[in-house]
């Protein structure tokens, strides 16, 4: 039996997670709910309780809503530590960030566990603060293969983004990606771009982009730029995948504590993340496409306040379920 571990988390997380659960129920997908993040710290003193981790390990996928509480910012134990720990324990290394809009259909494939965010850091005796960007060949190879496979499935092309004119690690990145493209994926068109000029391409010509393959820091920045040109972070979904075990599917918008409990949070990003789960974890491509279309319709028919409308979170969810009721895949 397919089973999804649902982690509502903090802030607006429980509200948008409730709409995703309604979709899982409509699709006949079994699920269990577990405490995580700030809520887990307040209840058990840790953001990732053993019971929650065990449930995630045995699930087919993890659906995470949001983490973060203002009262825990700067605390020794923080909600975000739970997310980093969960990623580490599940071995996810490929972060997928789709961006869709008028004539735009791109996906950014970001390496998630290496680079500047995970290299050596510290302060030298002379007062210099430093961070280190480090990559190994196997790390680049596995994320490159993921990007090429996604592009092959889309009958598209890969644009590998680096900063080879400045960074030594970018030379490794470009060499490995070029080699893999030539030897293992000769059927997938490949081009290379420098990160600064490519950021302008996302802004000025996003319709020209298909699959973007890039390292951790660049991917973090470029995916937010891509979200900005396709409706904003409030609509952006993500998937974090490994080679084995469950992936983590979550919206990008964060916990938005300023509107938590008001019933006005937009569930679109949460539901788009659920569509990614259907496609990448469960292999239910038709249901994923139906859900994505239903979310697009709901954004027009039942916009929440952030989209200039008056619909509540549950009313937006109702609109999605109505659209799904007419979908032939259900």
CSV table of C-alpha atoms in Angstrom, one decimal:
chain,number,residue,atom,x,y,z
A,1,UNK,CA,0.0,0.0,0.0
A,2,UNK,CA,1.2,3.5,-0.9
A,3,UNK,CA,1.8,5.6,2.2
A,4,UNK,CA,2.7,9.3,2.5
A,5,UNK,CA,4.2,10.8,5.7
A,6,UNK,CA,2.6,14.2,6.1
A,7,UNK,CA,4.5,16.8,8.2
A,8,UNK,CA,2.3,19.9,8.7
A,9,UNK,CA,5.0,21.7,10.6
A,10,UNK,CA,4.5,25.4,11.6
A,11,UNK,CA,2.7,28.6,10.9
A,12,UNK,CA,0.4,28.2,7.9
A,13,UNK,CA,1.7,24.6,7.4
A,14,UNK,CA,-1.2,22.8,9.1
A,15,UNK,CA,-3.7,24.9,7.1
A,16,UNK,CA,-2.2,24.2,3.6
A,17,UNK,CA,-1.4,20.6,4.6
A,18,UNK,CA,-5.1,20.0,5.3
A,19,UNK,CA,-5.9,20.8,1.7
A,20,UNK,CA,-3.2,18.4,0.4
A,21,UNK,CA,-4.6,15.7,2.7
A,22,UNK,CA,-8.0,16.2,1.1
A,23,UNK,CA,-6.4,15.6,-2.3
A,24,UNK,CA,-4.6,12.5,-1.1
A,25,UNK,CA,-8.0,11.2,0.2
A,26,UNK,CA,-9.6,11.9,-3.1
A,27,UNK,CA,-6.9,9.9,-4.9
A,28,UNK,CA,-7.2,7.0,-2.4
A,29,UNK,CA,-3.6,7.5,-1.1
A,30,UNK,CA,-3.0,6.4,2.5
A,31,UNK,CA,-1.2,8.9,4.7
A,32,UNK,CA,-0.1,9.5,8.3
A,33,UNK,CA,0.6,12.8,10.1
A,34,UNK,CA,3.6,13.5,12.3
A,35,UNK,CA,4.9,16.4,14.3
A,36,UNK,CA,7.9,18.3,12.9
A,37,UNK,CA,9.8,21.5,13.1
A,38,UNK,CA,8.9,24.2,15.7
A,39,UNK,CA,5.8,22.3,16.8
A,40,UNK,CA,8.0,19.3,17.6
A,41,UNK,CA,10.5,21.5,19.5
A,42,UNK,CA,7.7,22.9,21.6
A,43,UNK,CA,6.2,19.5,22.3
A,44,UNK,CA,9.2,17.2,22.5
A,45,UNK,CA,12.3,19.4,22.5
A,46,UNK,CA,13.6,18.3,19.1
A,47,UNK,CA,12.6,19.4,15.6
A,48,UNK,CA,12.9,15.8,14.2
A,49,UNK,CA,11.5,13.3,16.8
A,50,UNK,CA,12.6,9.6,16.4
A,51,UNK,CA,9.0,8.6,15.6
A,52,UNK,CA,8.7,11.1,12.8
A,53,UNK,CA,12.0,10.1,11.3
A,54,UNK,CA,11.0,6.4,11.5
A,55,UNK,CA,7.7,7.1,9.7
A,56,UNK,CA,9.5,9.1,7.0
A,57,UNK,CA,12.0,6.4,6.4
A,58,UNK,CA,9.3,3.8,5.8
A,59,UNK,CA,7.0,6.0,3.7
A,60,UNK,CA,6.9,6.2,-0.1
A,61,UNK,CA,7.2,9.9,0.1
A,62,UNK,CA,7.3,12.8,2.6
A,63,UNK,CA,4.9,15.8,2.2
A,64,UNK,CA,6.2,18.7,4.2
A,65,UNK,CA,4.2,21.9,4.6
A,66,UNK,CA,6.4,24.5,6.4
A,67,UNK,CA,8.9,25.0,9.2
A,68,UNK,CA,9.7,28.1,11.3
A,69,UNK,CA,8.4,29.9,14.3
A,70,UNK,CA,9.4,33.5,15.3
A,71,UNK,CA,9.9,32.6,18.9
A,72,UNK,CA,12.5,30.1,18.0
A,73,UNK,CA,14.6,32.3,15.8
A,74,UNK,CA,18.2,32.3,17.0
A,75,UNK,CA,17.5,29.6,19.6
A,76,UNK,CA,20.0,26.8,20.2
A,77,UNK,CA,17.5,24.3,18.8
A,78,UNK,CA,15.7,25.6,15.7
A,79,UNK,CA,13.0,24.2,13.4
A,80,UNK,CA,15.2,24.5,10.3
A,81,UNK,CA,17.6,22.0,11.9
A,82,UNK,CA,14.9,19.4,11.5
A,83,UNK,CA,14.7,20.0,7.8
A,84,UNK,CA,18.5,19.7,7.3
A,85,UNK,CA,18.5,16.6,9.4
A,86,UNK,CA,15.7,15.0,7.5
A,87,UNK,CA,17.4,15.7,4.2
A,88,UNK,CA,20.6,14.1,5.5
A,89,UNK,CA,18.8,11.0,6.9
A,90,UNK,CA,16.9,10.4,3.7
A,91,UNK,CA,19.9,11.0,1.5
A,92,UNK,CA,18.3,13.5,-0.9
A,93,UNK,CA,20.6,15.5,-3.0
A,94,UNK,CA,18.6,16.7,-6.0
A,95,UNK,CA,16.3,19.6,-5.6
A,96,UNK,CA,13.7,20.2,-8.3
A,97,UNK,CA,12.1,23.6,-8.7
A,98,UNK,CA,9.6,23.8,-11.6
A,99,UNK,CA,8.6,27.2,-12.9
A,100,UNK,CA,5.5,27.6,-15.1
A,101,UNK,CA,3.9,30.6,-16.7
A,102,UNK,CA,2.7,32.0,-20.0
A,103,UNK,CA,4.8,30.0,-22.5
A,104,UNK,CA,7.3,29.2,-19.6
A,105,UNK,CA,8.0,25.6,-18.7
A,106,UNK,CA,11.4,25.3,-17.0
A,107,UNK,CA,12.7,23.1,-14.2
A,108,UNK,CA,15.8,23.9,-12.1
A,109,UNK,CA,17.8,20.9,-11.0
A,110,UNK,CA,19.9,22.0,-8.0
A,111,UNK,CA,22.6,20.0,-6.2
A,112,UNK,CA,21.5,20.1,-2.6
A,113,UNK,CA,24.2,18.7,-0.3
A,114,UNK,CA,27.6,20.1,-1.5
A,115,UNK,CA,29.2,23.4,-2.4
A,116,UNK,CA,29.5,26.6,-0.4
A,117,UNK,CA,26.8,25.7,2.1
A,118,UNK,CA,28.5,22.6,3.3
A,119,UNK,CA,32.2,23.3,2.9
A,120,UNK,CA,34.7,24.2,5.7
A,121,UNK,CA,34.1,27.5,7.4
A,122,UNK,CA,35.5,29.5,10.2
A,123,UNK,CA,37.5,32.4,11.4
A,124,UNK,CA,41.3,32.7,11.1
A,125,UNK,CA,43.6,34.1,13.7
A,126,UNK,CA,43.9,37.3,11.6
A,127,UNK,CA,40.1,37.9,11.9
A,128,UNK,CA,39.3,36.7,8.4
A,129,UNK,CA,35.9,34.9,8.1
A,130,UNK,CA,35.7,32.3,5.4
A,131,UNK,CA,33.4,29.7,3.7
A,132,UNK,CA,34.7,27.1,1.3
A,133,UNK,CA,33.0,25.8,-1.9
A,134,UNK,CA,33.9,22.1,-2.4
A,135,UNK,CA,32.7,19.5,-4.8
A,136,UNK,CA,33.8,16.0,-5.7
A,137,UNK,CA,33.4,14.3,-9.1
A,138,UNK,CA,30.8,11.8,-7.8
A,139,UNK,CA,28.7,14.6,-6.4
A,140,UNK,CA,28.7,16.3,-9.8
A,141,UNK,CA,28.1,13.1,-11.7
A,142,UNK,CA,25.0,12.1,-9.8
A,143,UNK,CA,23.2,15.4,-10.0
A,144,UNK,CA,24.2,15.7,-13.7
A,145,UNK,CA,22.7,12.3,-14.4
A,146,UNK,CA,19.5,13.4,-12.7
A,147,UNK,CA,19.3,16.5,-14.9
A,148,UNK,CA,20.0,14.7,-18.1
A,149,UNK,CA,17.4,12.0,-17.2
A,150,UNK,CA,14.7,14.7,-16.6
A,151,UNK,CA,15.5,16.4,-19.8
A,152,UNK,CA,15.4,13.1,-21.7
A,153,UNK,CA,11.9,12.5,-20.3
A,154,UNK,CA,10.8,15.9,-21.4
A,155,UNK,CA,12.4,15.6,-24.8
A,156,UNK,CA,14.2,18.8,-24.0
A,157,UNK,CA,17.7,20.1,-23.4
A,158,UNK,CA,20.0,20.9,-20.5
A,159,UNK,CA,21.6,24.2,-19.7
A,160,UNK,CA,24.4,23.7,-17.2
A,161,UNK,CA,25.1,26.9,-15.2
A,162,UNK,CA,28.4,27.6,-13.6
A,163,UNK,CA,31.0,30.4,-13.1
A,164,UNK,CA,33.9,28.7,-15.0
A,165,UNK,CA,35.7,32.0,-15.7
A,166,UNK,CA,36.3,32.5,-12.0
A,167,UNK,CA,35.7,29.4,-9.8
A,168,UNK,CA,37.9,26.3,-9.8
A,169,UNK,CA,35.0,24.1,-8.8
A,170,UNK,CA,33.1,25.3,-11.8
A,171,UNK,CA,35.9,23.9,-14.0
A,172,UNK,CA,35.2,20.5,-12.4
A,173,UNK,CA,31.5,21.0,-12.9
A,174,UNK,CA,31.8,21.9,-16.6
A,175,UNK,CA,34.2,19.1,-17.4
A,176,UNK,CA,32.1,16.4,-15.7
A,177,UNK,CA,28.8,17.6,-17.2
A,178,UNK,CA,30.4,17.9,-20.7
A,179,UNK,CA,31.9,14.4,-20.4
A,180,UNK,CA,28.6,12.8,-19.2
A,181,UNK,CA,26.6,14.5,-21.9
A,182,UNK,CA,28.9,13.2,-24.6
A,183,UNK,CA,29.3,9.7,-23.3
A,184,UNK,CA,26.0,8.8,-21.6
A,185,UNK,CA,23.4,11.3,-23.0
A,186,UNK,CA,24.4,12.2,-26.6
A,187,UNK,CA,20.7,12.4,-27.5
A,188,UNK,CA,20.1,15.3,-25.0
A,189,UNK,CA,21.2,18.7,-26.3
A,190,UNK,CA,23.6,20.5,-23.8
A,191,UNK,CA,24.7,24.0,-23.5
A,192,UNK,CA,26.6,25.9,-20.8
A,193,UNK,CA,26.0,29.4,-19.3
A,194,UNK,CA,27.6,31.6,-16.8
A,195,UNK,CA,25.4,32.2,-13.7
A,196,UNK,CA,25.3,36.1,-13.9
A,197,UNK,CA,24.3,36.3,-17.6
A,198,UNK,CA,21.9,33.3,-17.2
A,199,UNK,CA,20.1,35.2,-14.4
A,200,UNK,CA,19.3,37.8,-17.0
A,201,UNK,CA,18.1,35.1,-19.4
A,202,UNK,CA,15.6,33.9,-16.8
A,203,UNK,CA,14.3,37.5,-16.5
A,204,UNK,CA,14.3,38.4,-20.1
A,205,UNK,CA,13.7,35.2,-22.0
A,206,UNK,CA,12.3,32.5,-19.7
A,207,UNK,CA,10.4,30.9,-22.5
A,208,UNK,CA,13.7,29.8,-24.0
A,209,UNK,CA,14.8,27.6,-21.0
A,210,UNK,CA,14.0,24.0,-20.4
A,211,UNK,CA,16.1,22.1,-17.8
A,212,UNK,CA,18.7,24.0,-15.8
A,213,UNK,CA,21.4,22.0,-14.1
A,214,UNK,CA,23.5,23.8,-11.4
A,215,UNK,CA,25.3,23.7,-8.1
A,216,UNK,CA,23.8,24.5,-4.7
A,217,UNK,CA,24.3,28.2,-4.2
A,218,UNK,CA,23.5,29.1,-7.8
A,219,UNK,CA,20.5,26.9,-7.8
A,220,UNK,CA,19.2,28.5,-4.6
A,221,UNK,CA,19.3,32.0,-6.1
A,222,UNK,CA,18.2,31.1,-9.7
A,223,UNK,CA,15.2,29.1,-8.6
A,224,UNK,CA,13.9,32.1,-6.6
A,225,UNK,CA,14.4,34.3,-9.7
A,226,UNK,CA,12.5,31.8,-11.8
A,227,UNK,CA,9.7,31.8,-9.2
A,228,UNK,CA,9.5,35.6,-9.3
A,229,UNK,CA,8.9,35.7,-13.1
A,230,UNK,CA,6.2,33.0,-12.8
A,231,UNK,CA,4.0,34.3,-10.0
A,232,UNK,CA,6.2,34.5,-6.9
A,233,UNK,CA,7.5,32.3,-4.2
A,234,UNK,CA,3.9,31.8,-2.9
A,235,UNK,CA,3.1,29.6,-5.8
A,236,UNK,CA,6.4,27.7,-6.0
A,237,UNK,CA,6.7,23.9,-5.3
A,238,UNK,CA,9.8,21.8,-4.8
A,239,UNK,CA,10.9,18.2,-4.6
A,240,UNK,CA,14.1,16.9,-3.0
A,241,UNK,CA,15.1,13.4,-4.3
A,242,UNK,CA,17.8,10.8,-3.7
A,243,UNK,CA,18.7,7.5,-5.4
A,244,UNK,CA,16.9,5.4,-2.9
A,245,UNK,CA,14.2,5.9,-0.3
A,246,UNK,CA,11.5,8.6,-0.1
A,247,UNK,CA,11.8,12.1,-1.5
A,248,UNK,CA,10.7,15.3,0.3
A,249,UNK,CA,8.0,17.4,-1.3
A,250,UNK,CA,7.4,20.9,0.0
A,251,UNK,CA,6.3,24.4,-1.0
A,252,UNK,CA,8.9,27.2,-1.0
A,253,UNK,CA,6.9,29.9,0.8
A,254,UNK,CA,7.8,29.2,4.4
A,255,UNK,CA,5.6,29.3,7.5
A,256,UNK,CA,4.2,32.8,7.1
A,257,UNK,CA,3.5,33.2,10.8
A,258,UNK,CA,2.0,36.7,10.2
A,259,UNK,CA,-1.1,35.1,8.6
A,260,UNK,CA,-1.2,31.8,10.4
A,261,UNK,CA,-4.6,30.8,11.8
A,262,UNK,CA,-6.5,33.3,9.7
A,263,UNK,CA,-7.6,30.7,7.1
A,264,UNK,CA,-6.4,32.9,4.1
A,265,UNK,CA,-3.1,31.1,3.2
A,266,UNK,CA,-2.9,30.1,-0.5
A,267,UNK,CA,-2.6,26.3,-0.8
A,268,UNK,CA,-1.4,26.4,-4.4
A,269,UNK,CA,2.3,25.7,-3.7
A,270,UNK,CA,1.4,22.9,-1.3
A,271,UNK,CA,-0.9,21.3,-3.9
A,272,UNK,CA,1.7,21.7,-6.7
A,273,UNK,CA,4.2,20.0,-4.4
A,274,UNK,CA,1.7,17.2,-4.0
A,275,UNK,CA,1.6,17.0,-7.8
A,276,UNK,CA,5.4,16.6,-7.8
A,277,UNK,CA,5.0,13.8,-5.3
A,278,UNK,CA,2.5,12.0,-7.5
A,279,UNK,CA,4.8,12.3,-10.5
A,280,UNK,CA,8.2,11.6,-9.0
A,281,UNK,CA,7.4,9.4,-6.0
A,282,UNK,CA,4.3,7.4,-7.1
A,283,UNK,CA,4.6,7.4,-10.9
A,284,UNK,CA,1.0,8.8,-11.2
A,285,UNK,CA,1.8,11.2,-14.0
A,286,UNK,CA,-1.9,11.5,-15.2
A,287,UNK,CA,-3.1,12.4,-11.7
A,288,UNK,CA,-0.2,14.8,-11.3
A,289,UNK,CA,-1.1,16.6,-14.5
A,290,UNK,CA,-4.8,16.7,-13.5
A,291,UNK,CA,-3.9,18.2,-10.1
A,292,UNK,CA,-1.6,20.8,-11.7
A,293,UNK,CA,-4.4,21.8,-14.1
A,294,UNK,CA,-6.9,21.9,-11.2
A,295,UNK,CA,-4.7,24.3,-9.2
A,296,UNK,CA,-4.3,26.6,-12.2
A,297,UNK,CA,-8.1,26.7,-12.5
A,298,UNK,CA,-8.6,27.4,-8.8
A,299,UNK,CA,-6.1,30.3,-8.9
A,300,UNK,CA,-8.6,31.9,-11.4
A,301,UNK,CA,-11.9,30.8,-9.9
A,302,UNK,CA,-11.1,31.1,-6.2
A,303,UNK,CA,-8.1,33.4,-5.7
A,304,UNK,CA,-7.0,33.9,-2.1
A,305,UNK,CA,-6.1,37.4,-0.8
A,306,UNK,CA,-2.5,37.2,-1.9
A,307,UNK,CA,-3.8,36.9,-5.5
A,308,UNK,CA,-6.3,39.8,-5.1
A,309,UNK,CA,-9.3,37.6,-4.2
A,310,UNK,CA,-11.3,36.8,-1.1
A,311,UNK,CA,-11.3,33.0,-1.0
A,312,UNK,CA,-10.3,31.2,2.1
A,313,UNK,CA,-7.7,28.4,2.2
A,314,UNK,CA,-10.5,25.8,2.3
A,315,UNK,CA,-12.5,27.5,-0.5
A,316,UNK,CA,-9.4,27.4,-2.7
A,317,UNK,CA,-9.1,23.7,-1.8
A,318,UNK,CA,-12.8,23.2,-2.7
A,319,UNK,CA,-12.2,24.7,-6.1
A,320,UNK,CA,-9.3,22.3,-6.7
A,321,UNK,CA,-11.4,19.3,-5.7
A,322,UNK,CA,-14.2,20.4,-7.9
A,323,UNK,CA,-11.8,20.6,-10.9
A,324,UNK,CA,-10.4,17.2,-10.0
A,325,UNK,CA,-13.9,15.8,-9.9
A,326,UNK,CA,-14.2,16.5,-13.6
A,327,UNK,CA,-10.8,15.0,-14.4
A,328,UNK,CA,-11.0,11.8,-16.4
A,329,UNK,CA,-8.0,10.3,-14.5
A,330,UNK,CA,-9.9,10.0,-11.2
